[in-house]
Short mmCIF file of C-alpha atoms and ligand atoms in Angstrom, two decimals:
data_model
loop_
_atom_site.label_atom_id
_atom_site.label_comp_id
_atom_site.label_asym_id
_atom_site.label_seq_id
_atom_site.Cartn_x
_atom_site.Cartn_y
_atom_site.Cartn_z
CA MET S 1 59.19 97.76 141.78
CA ALA S 2 58.53 98.19 138.03
CA ASP S 3 55.43 100.30 137.66
CA ILE S 4 53.38 102.28 135.17
CA ALA S 5 53.61 105.26 137.56
CA ARG S 6 55.82 108.12 136.43
CA LYS S 7 55.07 107.49 132.75
CA LYS S 8 54.47 110.78 130.93
CA VAL S 9 52.50 111.56 127.79
CA VAL S 10 51.63 114.57 125.67
CA LEU S 11 47.89 114.52 124.98
CA GLY S 12 47.21 116.34 121.72
CA VAL S 13 43.63 117.53 121.28
CA THR S 14 42.53 118.51 117.76
CA GLY S 15 39.35 120.22 116.63
CA GLY S 16 36.72 117.48 116.50
CA ILE S 17 33.46 117.39 118.44
CA ALA S 18 34.92 114.43 120.37
CA ALA S 19 37.33 116.93 122.01
CA TYR S 20 34.97 116.94 125.00
CA LYS S 21 35.81 113.24 125.56
CA ALA S 22 39.49 114.21 125.86
CA ALA S 23 38.68 115.87 129.20
CA ASP S 24 37.62 112.48 130.55
CA LEU S 25 40.68 110.91 128.98
CA VAL S 26 42.93 113.20 131.05
CA ARG S 27 41.23 111.93 134.21
CA GLU S 28 41.45 108.29 133.17
CA LEU S 29 45.16 108.57 132.36
CA LEU S 30 45.90 110.31 135.66
CA ARG S 31 43.88 107.63 137.47
CA ASN S 32 46.23 105.07 135.91
CA GLY S 33 49.22 106.98 137.27
CA ILE S 34 50.23 108.58 133.93
CA GLU S 35 51.28 112.26 133.88
CA VAL S 36 49.58 114.30 131.13
CA GLN S 37 50.73 117.44 129.30
CA VAL S 38 47.91 118.78 127.12
CA VAL S 39 48.61 120.49 123.80
CA MET S 40 45.63 121.82 121.84
CA THR S 41 45.24 122.93 118.25
CA GLU S 42 43.64 126.31 117.56
CA ALA S 43 40.47 124.56 116.33
CA ALA S 44 40.23 122.47 119.54
CA ARG S 45 40.31 125.70 121.59
CA GLY S 46 37.12 126.70 119.83
CA LEU S 47 35.40 123.59 121.21
CA VAL S 48 36.73 123.19 124.76
CA ALA S 49 38.40 125.90 126.85
CA PRO S 50 42.07 125.24 127.75
CA ALA S 51 41.15 126.06 131.36
CA THR S 52 39.23 122.76 131.54
CA PHE S 53 42.32 120.77 130.59
CA GLN S 54 44.54 122.90 132.79
CA ALA S 55 42.34 122.25 135.82
CA LEU S 56 42.12 118.50 135.13
CA SER S 57 45.79 117.90 134.29
CA GLY S 58 47.22 120.35 136.81
CA LYS S 59 49.53 121.76 134.12
CA PRO S 60 49.40 124.76 131.79
CA VAL S 61 48.02 123.96 128.34
CA PHE S 62 50.09 124.82 125.24
CA THR S 63 48.82 125.83 121.78
CA ASP S 64 51.35 128.26 120.42
CA MET S 65 54.62 127.30 118.67
CA TRP S 66 56.40 130.26 120.18
CA ASP S 67 55.06 130.00 123.71
CA ALA S 68 57.66 131.71 125.88
CA ARG S 69 56.97 129.36 128.82
CA ALA S 70 58.90 126.53 127.09
CA ALA S 71 62.70 126.40 127.47
CA ASP S 72 64.49 128.47 124.76
CA ASN S 73 61.10 129.23 123.18
CA MET S 74 61.29 125.75 121.67
CA ALA S 75 57.87 124.45 122.68
CA HIS S 76 57.62 122.49 119.44
CA ILE S 77 60.55 120.35 120.55
CA GLU S 78 60.78 120.68 124.33
CA LEU S 79 57.27 119.49 125.21
CA SER S 80 57.75 115.97 123.87
CA ARG S 81 61.24 115.43 125.33
CA GLY S 82 61.26 112.91 128.18
CA LYS S 83 57.75 111.77 127.28
CA ASP S 84 56.83 108.12 126.76
CA ALA S 85 54.28 108.80 124.00
CA ILE S 86 52.28 111.46 122.19
CA VAL S 87 48.59 110.53 122.20
CA VAL S 88 46.36 112.52 119.81
CA ALA S 89 42.68 112.17 120.79
CA PRO S 90 40.62 113.14 118.94
CA ALA S 91 42.68 113.03 115.76
CA THR S 92 40.62 114.66 113.01
CA ALA S 93 40.82 113.69 109.32
CA GLY S 94 42.62 116.97 108.61
CA PHE S 95 45.21 116.43 111.33
CA ILE S 96 45.78 112.84 110.19
CA ALA S 97 46.36 114.12 106.64
CA LYS S 98 48.94 116.58 107.96
CA LEU S 99 50.79 113.88 109.90
CA ALA S 100 50.76 111.46 106.96
CA ASN S 101 52.50 114.12 104.87
CA GLY S 102 54.93 115.32 107.52
CA LEU S 103 53.44 118.82 107.68
CA ALA S 104 54.38 120.89 110.71
CA ASP S 105 52.45 124.15 110.67
CA ASP S 106 51.34 124.38 114.30
CA LEU S 107 52.62 123.31 117.72
CA LEU S 108 51.01 119.87 117.84
CA SER S 109 51.95 118.78 114.32
CA SER S 110 55.51 120.09 114.90
CA LEU S 111 55.76 118.13 118.15
CA CYS S 112 54.63 114.98 116.33
CA LEU S 113 57.24 115.48 113.61
CA ALA S 114 60.06 116.27 116.05
CA ARG S 115 59.22 113.52 118.55
CA GLU S 116 61.51 110.75 119.77
CA CYS S 117 58.69 108.74 121.36
CA PRO S 118 55.83 106.57 119.97
CA LEU S 119 52.75 108.22 118.44
CA ILE S 120 49.25 106.94 119.29
CA LEU S 121 46.22 108.30 117.42
CA ALA S 122 42.51 107.98 118.23
CA PRO S 123 40.73 109.11 115.03
CA ALA S 124 37.32 110.81 115.20
CA MET S 125 35.40 111.93 112.13
CA ASN S 126 32.28 111.60 110.05
CA ARG S 127 31.88 108.13 108.47
CA GLN S 128 32.30 109.42 104.90
CA MET S 129 35.52 111.16 105.83
CA TRP S 130 36.78 107.91 107.38
CA ASP S 131 35.80 105.91 104.25
CA ASN S 132 37.30 108.46 101.86
CA PRO S 133 40.21 106.94 99.88
CA ALA S 134 42.41 109.88 100.93
CA THR S 135 41.89 109.08 104.62
CA ARG S 136 42.44 105.37 103.97
CA ARG S 137 45.75 106.22 102.27
CA ASN S 138 46.78 108.51 105.12
CA ILE S 139 45.99 105.91 107.78
CA ASP S 140 47.94 103.23 105.85
CA GLN S 141 50.87 105.60 105.58
CA LEU S 142 50.83 106.39 109.31
CA LEU S 143 50.66 102.69 110.18
CA ARG S 144 53.67 102.09 107.92
CA ASP S 145 55.44 104.96 109.68
CA GLY S 146 54.94 103.13 112.99
CA ALA S 147 52.01 105.06 114.53
CA ALA S 148 49.49 103.10 116.62
CA ILE S 149 45.86 103.72 115.67
CA LEU S 150 43.14 103.15 118.28
CA GLY S 151 39.68 102.72 116.78
CA PRO S 152 37.59 104.39 115.53
CA ALA S 153 34.36 102.69 116.61
CA SER S 154 31.07 102.46 114.81
CA GLY S 155 27.93 104.12 116.18
CA ASP S 156 25.92 107.36 116.45
CA GLN S 157 27.86 110.36 115.21
CA ALA S 158 27.65 114.03 116.18
CA CYS S 159 26.40 114.82 112.64
CA GLY S 160 23.36 112.59 113.19
CA GLU S 161 24.62 109.82 110.92
CA VAL S 162 25.47 106.31 112.04
CA GLY S 163 28.69 104.57 111.00
CA MET S 164 32.42 104.15 111.43
CA GLY S 165 34.37 107.15 112.68
CA ARG S 166 33.33 107.65 116.28
CA MET S 167 36.20 108.12 118.70
CA LEU S 168 36.67 105.29 121.22
CA GLU S 169 35.49 106.07 124.74
CA ALA S 170 38.01 107.71 127.07
CA ARG S 171 38.27 104.60 129.24
CA GLU S 172 39.07 102.40 126.23
CA ILE S 173 41.79 104.79 125.03
CA ALA S 174 43.29 105.08 128.52
CA GLU S 175 43.31 101.28 128.84
CA ALA S 176 45.10 100.88 125.50
CA VAL S 177 47.65 103.61 126.30
CA THR S 178 48.31 102.13 129.75
CA THR S 179 48.83 98.66 128.25
CA PHE S 180 51.15 100.16 125.64
CA LEU S 181 53.27 101.92 128.28
CA ALA S 182 53.33 99.23 130.98
CA PRO S 183 56.64 97.41 131.57
CA LYS S 184 56.35 94.01 129.86
CA SER S 185 57.51 92.04 132.90
CA LEU S 186 55.37 88.98 132.01
CA ARG S 187 55.92 89.02 128.24
CA GLY S 188 54.85 85.70 126.74
CA ALA S 189 53.79 84.14 130.08
CA ARG S 190 50.47 82.29 130.11
CA VAL S 191 48.45 83.38 133.12
CA LEU S 192 45.30 81.69 134.42
CA ILE S 193 43.17 83.70 136.86
CA THR S 194 39.99 82.86 138.77
CA ALA S 195 37.75 85.74 139.89
CA GLY S 196 34.43 86.62 141.47
CA PRO S 197 32.12 84.60 143.68
CA THR S 198 30.70 81.15 142.94
CA PHE S 199 26.99 80.31 143.15
CA GLU S 200 25.80 77.00 144.61
CA ALA S 201 22.21 76.18 143.71
CA ILE S 202 19.67 75.34 146.43
CA ASP S 203 16.76 75.01 144.02
CA ALA S 204 15.69 76.30 140.60
CA VAL S 205 15.90 79.97 141.64
CA ARG S 206 17.91 80.18 144.87
CA GLY S 207 21.49 79.59 145.79
CA ILE S 208 24.39 80.24 148.15
CA THR S 209 26.89 82.86 147.09
CA ASN S 210 29.08 85.56 148.66
CA GLN S 211 29.72 89.29 148.37
CA SER S 212 32.81 89.13 146.12
CA SER S 213 32.44 91.66 143.28
CA GLY S 214 35.21 90.19 141.13
CA LYS S 215 36.93 93.62 140.91
CA MET S 216 40.28 92.43 142.29
CA GLY S 217 40.45 89.41 139.96
CA TYR S 218 39.50 91.49 136.92
CA ALA S 219 42.10 94.11 137.90
CA ALA S 220 44.72 91.32 138.15
CA ALA S 221 43.71 90.11 134.67
CA ARG S 222 44.10 93.63 133.26
CA ALA S 223 47.48 94.14 134.98
CA ALA S 224 48.80 90.78 133.69
CA LEU S 225 47.64 91.67 130.18
CA GLU S 226 49.34 95.07 130.44
CA ALA S 227 52.52 93.26 131.49
CA GLY S 228 52.49 91.29 128.23
CA ALA S 229 50.94 88.02 129.45
CA ARG S 230 48.36 85.89 127.66
CA VAL S 231 45.47 85.80 130.10
CA ILE S 232 42.57 83.39 130.64
CA LEU S 233 40.06 84.64 133.22
CA ILE S 234 37.70 82.06 134.72
CA SER S 235 34.94 84.12 136.23
CA GLY S 236 32.07 83.37 138.58
CA PRO S 237 28.88 85.43 138.17
CA THR S 238 29.74 89.18 138.11
CA SER S 239 28.47 92.23 136.26
CA LEU S 240 31.99 93.25 135.16
CA ALA S 241 33.31 93.42 131.60
CA ALA S 242 36.57 91.60 130.91
CA PRO S 243 39.34 93.75 129.43
CA ALA S 244 39.65 93.40 125.66
CA GLY S 245 42.32 90.82 124.88
CA VAL S 246 41.55 88.61 127.87
CA GLN S 247 39.98 85.20 127.16
CA ARG S 248 37.05 84.92 129.53
CA VAL S 249 35.40 81.66 130.63
CA ASP S 250 32.14 82.02 132.56
CA VAL S 251 31.27 79.55 135.29
CA VAL S 252 28.65 79.39 138.03
CA SER S 253 29.49 76.86 140.76
CA ALA S 254 32.79 75.94 142.42
CA ARG S 255 32.70 72.57 140.67
CA ASP S 256 32.22 74.30 137.27
CA MET S 257 35.20 76.50 138.15
CA PHE S 258 37.26 73.44 139.10
CA ASN S 259 36.49 71.79 135.74
CA ALA S 260 37.40 74.95 133.81
CA VAL S 261 40.66 75.30 135.79
CA LYS S 262 41.55 71.64 135.16
CA LYS S 263 41.05 72.20 131.44
CA HIS S 264 43.11 75.39 131.18
CA VAL S 265 45.81 74.91 133.81
CA VAL S 266 47.70 72.43 131.63
CA ASN S 267 49.18 75.29 129.60
CA ALA S 268 49.50 77.86 132.38
CA ASP S 269 52.81 79.26 133.64
CA ILE S 270 51.18 81.24 136.44
CA PHE S 271 47.92 80.61 138.33
CA ILE S 272 46.38 83.48 140.32
CA SER S 273 43.46 82.26 142.41
CA VAL S 274 41.49 85.38 143.33
CA ALA S 275 38.01 83.84 143.31
CA ALA S 276 36.03 83.63 146.52
CA VAL S 277 35.19 79.96 146.03
CA ALA S 278 32.33 78.53 148.10
CA ASP S 279 33.65 75.88 150.48
CA TYR S 280 30.42 73.82 150.28
CA HIS S 281 27.69 72.95 147.80
CA VAL S 282 24.14 71.71 148.36
CA VAL S 283 23.74 67.99 147.87
CA ASN S 284 20.91 67.26 145.42
CA PRO S 285 19.55 70.79 144.83
CA SER S 286 15.82 70.77 144.01
CA ARG S 287 15.01 71.04 140.30
CA GLN S 288 11.86 72.97 141.21
CA LYS S 289 11.43 75.99 143.44
CA ILE S 290 11.11 74.75 147.03
CA LYS S 291 7.72 75.69 148.47
CA LYS S 292 7.39 77.36 151.84
CA THR S 293 6.06 75.17 154.69
CA ALA S 294 5.77 75.67 158.42
CA SER S 295 8.48 73.13 159.19
CA ARG S 296 12.22 73.79 159.36
CA LEU S 297 14.29 73.32 156.24
CA LYS S 298 17.68 71.67 156.45
CA LEU S 299 20.27 71.88 153.70
CA ASP S 300 22.71 69.04 153.26
CA LEU S 301 26.11 70.60 152.39
CA ALA S 302 29.11 68.72 151.04
CA PRO S 303 32.62 70.20 150.70
CA ASN S 304 33.82 71.58 147.37
CA PRO S 305 37.23 70.74 145.98
CA ASP S 306 39.97 73.17 146.97
CA ILE S 307 40.94 74.32 143.47
CA LEU S 308 44.11 76.17 144.42
CA ALA S 309 45.40 73.36 146.66
CA TRP S 310 44.78 70.90 143.80
CA VAL S 311 46.68 73.04 141.29
CA ALA S 312 49.58 73.69 143.68
CA SER S 313 50.00 69.97 144.41
CA ARG S 314 50.27 68.91 140.75
CA PRO S 315 53.61 67.29 139.83
CA ARG S 316 54.78 70.35 137.83
CA PRO S 317 52.57 73.16 139.12
CA PRO S 318 52.46 76.63 137.59
CA PHE S 319 53.68 79.48 139.81
CA CYS S 320 50.70 79.64 142.22
CA VAL S 321 49.39 82.79 143.86
CA GLY S 322 46.64 82.54 146.47
CA PHE S 323 44.38 85.16 148.01
CA ALA S 324 43.02 85.22 151.53
CA ALA S 325 40.39 87.42 153.07
CA GLU S 326 40.60 87.15 156.85
CA SER S 327 38.52 88.87 159.50
CA GLU S 328 41.26 88.67 162.18
CA HIS S 329 44.89 87.59 162.81
CA LEU S 330 45.83 88.46 159.20
CA HIS S 331 49.53 87.54 159.41
CA ARG S 332 49.08 84.28 161.29
CA TYR S 333 46.19 82.93 159.19
CA ALA S 334 47.63 84.10 155.86
CA GLU S 335 51.04 82.55 156.43
CA ALA S 336 49.42 79.31 157.67
CA LYS S 337 47.26 79.21 154.52
CA ARG S 338 50.27 79.82 152.28
CA ARG S 339 52.20 76.97 153.89
CA SER S 340 49.32 74.49 153.98
CA LYS S 341 48.55 75.10 150.27
CA LYS S 342 52.29 75.14 149.40
CA LEU S 343 52.21 78.52 147.69
CA PRO S 344 55.22 80.69 146.83
CA LEU S 345 53.02 83.79 147.19
CA LEU S 346 49.78 84.69 148.95
CA ALA S 347 48.04 88.10 148.96
CA ALA S 348 45.91 88.76 152.00
CA ASN S 349 43.55 91.46 153.14
CA LEU S 350 41.17 92.11 155.95
CA ALA S 351 37.54 91.32 155.15
CA PRO S 352 34.95 92.71 154.97
CA GLN S 353 36.67 96.09 154.25
CA ALA S 354 37.87 95.10 150.77
CA ILE S 355 34.73 93.34 149.52
CA GLY S 356 32.97 95.24 146.73
CA SER S 357 35.08 98.36 147.31
CA ASP S 358 37.14 100.06 144.56
CA ASP S 359 40.28 100.12 146.67
CA ASN S 360 42.17 97.59 148.68
CA GLU S 361 45.06 97.16 151.11
CA LEU S 362 47.01 93.97 150.46
CA THR S 363 49.87 92.32 152.27
CA LEU S 364 51.98 89.93 150.21
CA PHE S 365 53.45 86.87 151.94
CA ASP S 366 56.34 85.00 150.33
CA ASP S 367 59.47 83.12 151.45
CA GLN S 368 61.12 86.45 152.31
CA GLY S 369 58.34 87.52 154.69
CA ALA S 370 55.46 90.02 154.56
CA HIS S 371 55.33 93.03 152.20
CA LYS S 372 52.56 95.55 152.87
CA LEU S 373 51.25 97.48 149.86
CA PRO S 374 49.73 100.87 150.70
CA ARG S 375 45.95 101.26 150.27
CA ALA S 376 45.16 102.14 146.65
CA LEU S 377 42.70 101.52 143.83
CA LYS S 378 42.43 97.82 142.97
CA GLU S 379 43.88 98.56 139.49
CA VAL S 380 46.97 100.13 141.07
CA ILE S 381 47.35 97.36 143.67
CA ALA S 382 46.96 94.73 140.92
CA ARG S 383 49.88 96.23 138.98
CA GLN S 384 52.08 96.08 142.08
CA LEU S 385 51.01 92.49 142.67
CA VAL S 386 51.84 91.57 139.05
CA ALA S 387 55.25 93.27 139.34
CA HIS S 388 55.94 91.20 142.48
CA ILE S 389 54.77 87.99 140.75
CA ALA S 390 57.00 88.79 137.74
CA LYS S 391 60.00 89.23 140.04
CA LEU S 392 59.46 85.91 141.87
CA TYR S 393 58.46 84.05 138.69
CA GLY S 394 61.58 85.34 136.90
CA THR S 395 63.80 84.16 139.77
CA LYS S 396 62.13 80.73 139.77
CA LYS S 397 62.69 80.36 136.02
CA THR S 398 66.33 81.41 136.33
CA ARG S 399 66.90 78.89 139.14
CA LYS S 400 65.51 76.09 136.95
CA LEU S 401 68.02 76.73 134.14
N1 CTP Z 501 40.27 78.50 147.09
C1 CTP Z 501 40.06 77.59 146.07
N2 CTP Z 501 39.10 76.64 146.18
C2 CTP Z 501 38.33 76.57 147.28
C3 CTP Z 501 38.53 77.52 148.34
C4 CTP Z 501 39.50 78.47 148.21
O1 CTP Z 501 40.76 77.65 145.06
N3 CTP Z 501 37.40 75.65 147.38
C5 CTP Z 501 41.35 79.51 146.96
C6 CTP Z 501 40.89 80.93 146.88
O2 CTP Z 501 40.71 81.36 145.54
C7 CTP Z 501 42.04 81.68 147.55
C8 CTP Z 501 42.58 80.69 148.56
O3 CTP Z 501 42.13 79.41 148.12
O4 CTP Z 501 43.08 81.94 146.65
C9 CTP Z 501 42.13 80.93 149.96
O5 CTP Z 501 40.73 81.01 150.01
P1 CTP Z 501 39.96 81.23 151.39
O6 CTP Z 501 38.50 81.12 151.15
O7 CTP Z 501 40.49 82.47 152.06
O8 CTP Z 501 40.51 80.05 152.25
P2 CTP Z 501 40.02 78.60 152.49
O9 CTP Z 501 41.12 77.71 152.02
O10 CTP Z 501 38.66 78.34 151.94
O11 CTP Z 501 40.01 78.60 154.07
P3 CTP Z 501 38.95 79.30 155.09
O12 CTP Z 501 37.68 79.56 154.31
O13 CTP Z 501 38.81 78.28 156.14
O14 CTP Z 501 39.63 80.56 155.57
#
């Protein structure tokens, strides 16, 4: 199964105050399954001790060109061989100037010059340094040379000033690097995803909802984006942020979600229905808050449309993927659901274990049978799900030709 796991990067840390954020970056990259070899400049060692990076990455940290631990004493070449990228974060103005001019006077700059893999830089500097024409020239040169530049962002700076030059947060850099390295198994595909709970109003302030956090749907959106897809995420009420690059459409009720799906499904190649859609809505919800009385209150509930079943029964449906949370008889109920909704693929888990949690244990049901994915973080599971979708979707396309 194509996966981001086993990708390897050199993380170069140069001497900017933002070097402390690089420690978090190591953790974020590892969390995404990417192996990290840290190389520090002399100036960076003055800011953060190599032992910190060594402990976090689980590998010795290199600084010296002639470090005898590298094969043939060729650290400046060896360390980047077999790597998928060199990521420099933070990249100071001085280091950027060196790279733009092809200078190689320490281990990290030599590795960058001798590399065979892509170079990704996350600049960090004072706003005047960033605005300086020399830095502008250097950045333009590096872009022309094929480097990828992440950020910088605008905001409070270590020097007390406010402006452009702040390094992106570790999570943002890790997300961009992961997207960059992920196999592009869904390149060009248009993917529509529903996520989160729905909310069915009872009155002006109350409603019926469920415990879905939206994490699995958002992770699927991120994984599809990483795989090169164009992603529209139709989301019920959640507190999550959509990954940059995903088009997000916010909805509240199941009927709102249905309308949004109808609008966007026309152009979709793949539909992944992760949302925990309410099966019923309240007929005639009160416009005002219902007052408490001593008598019993009865709610009149009418069924909601089954969005996934509607999409899957269109004349030329997209490749449809359903989700099912079952409290018992997982295999029997999931396979029955897949057949009744006419789905090529359904991902099922046992509720309530998965709800709101950061990890999940999915079983995928398709025409070939059941495939159990080991328990893992929802981000990791989502990548495996997307790889499986890409495989089946690719086969379906090939069959059509
Ligand atoms: N679904 C949907 N619209 C609905 C209900 C469900 O699109 N009104 C989708 C969900 O997003 C999920 C799949 O259908 O992909 C299965 O949802 P689930 O709630 O497990 O199943 P139901 O069909 O509602 O059946 P039941 O609640 O009886 O288990």
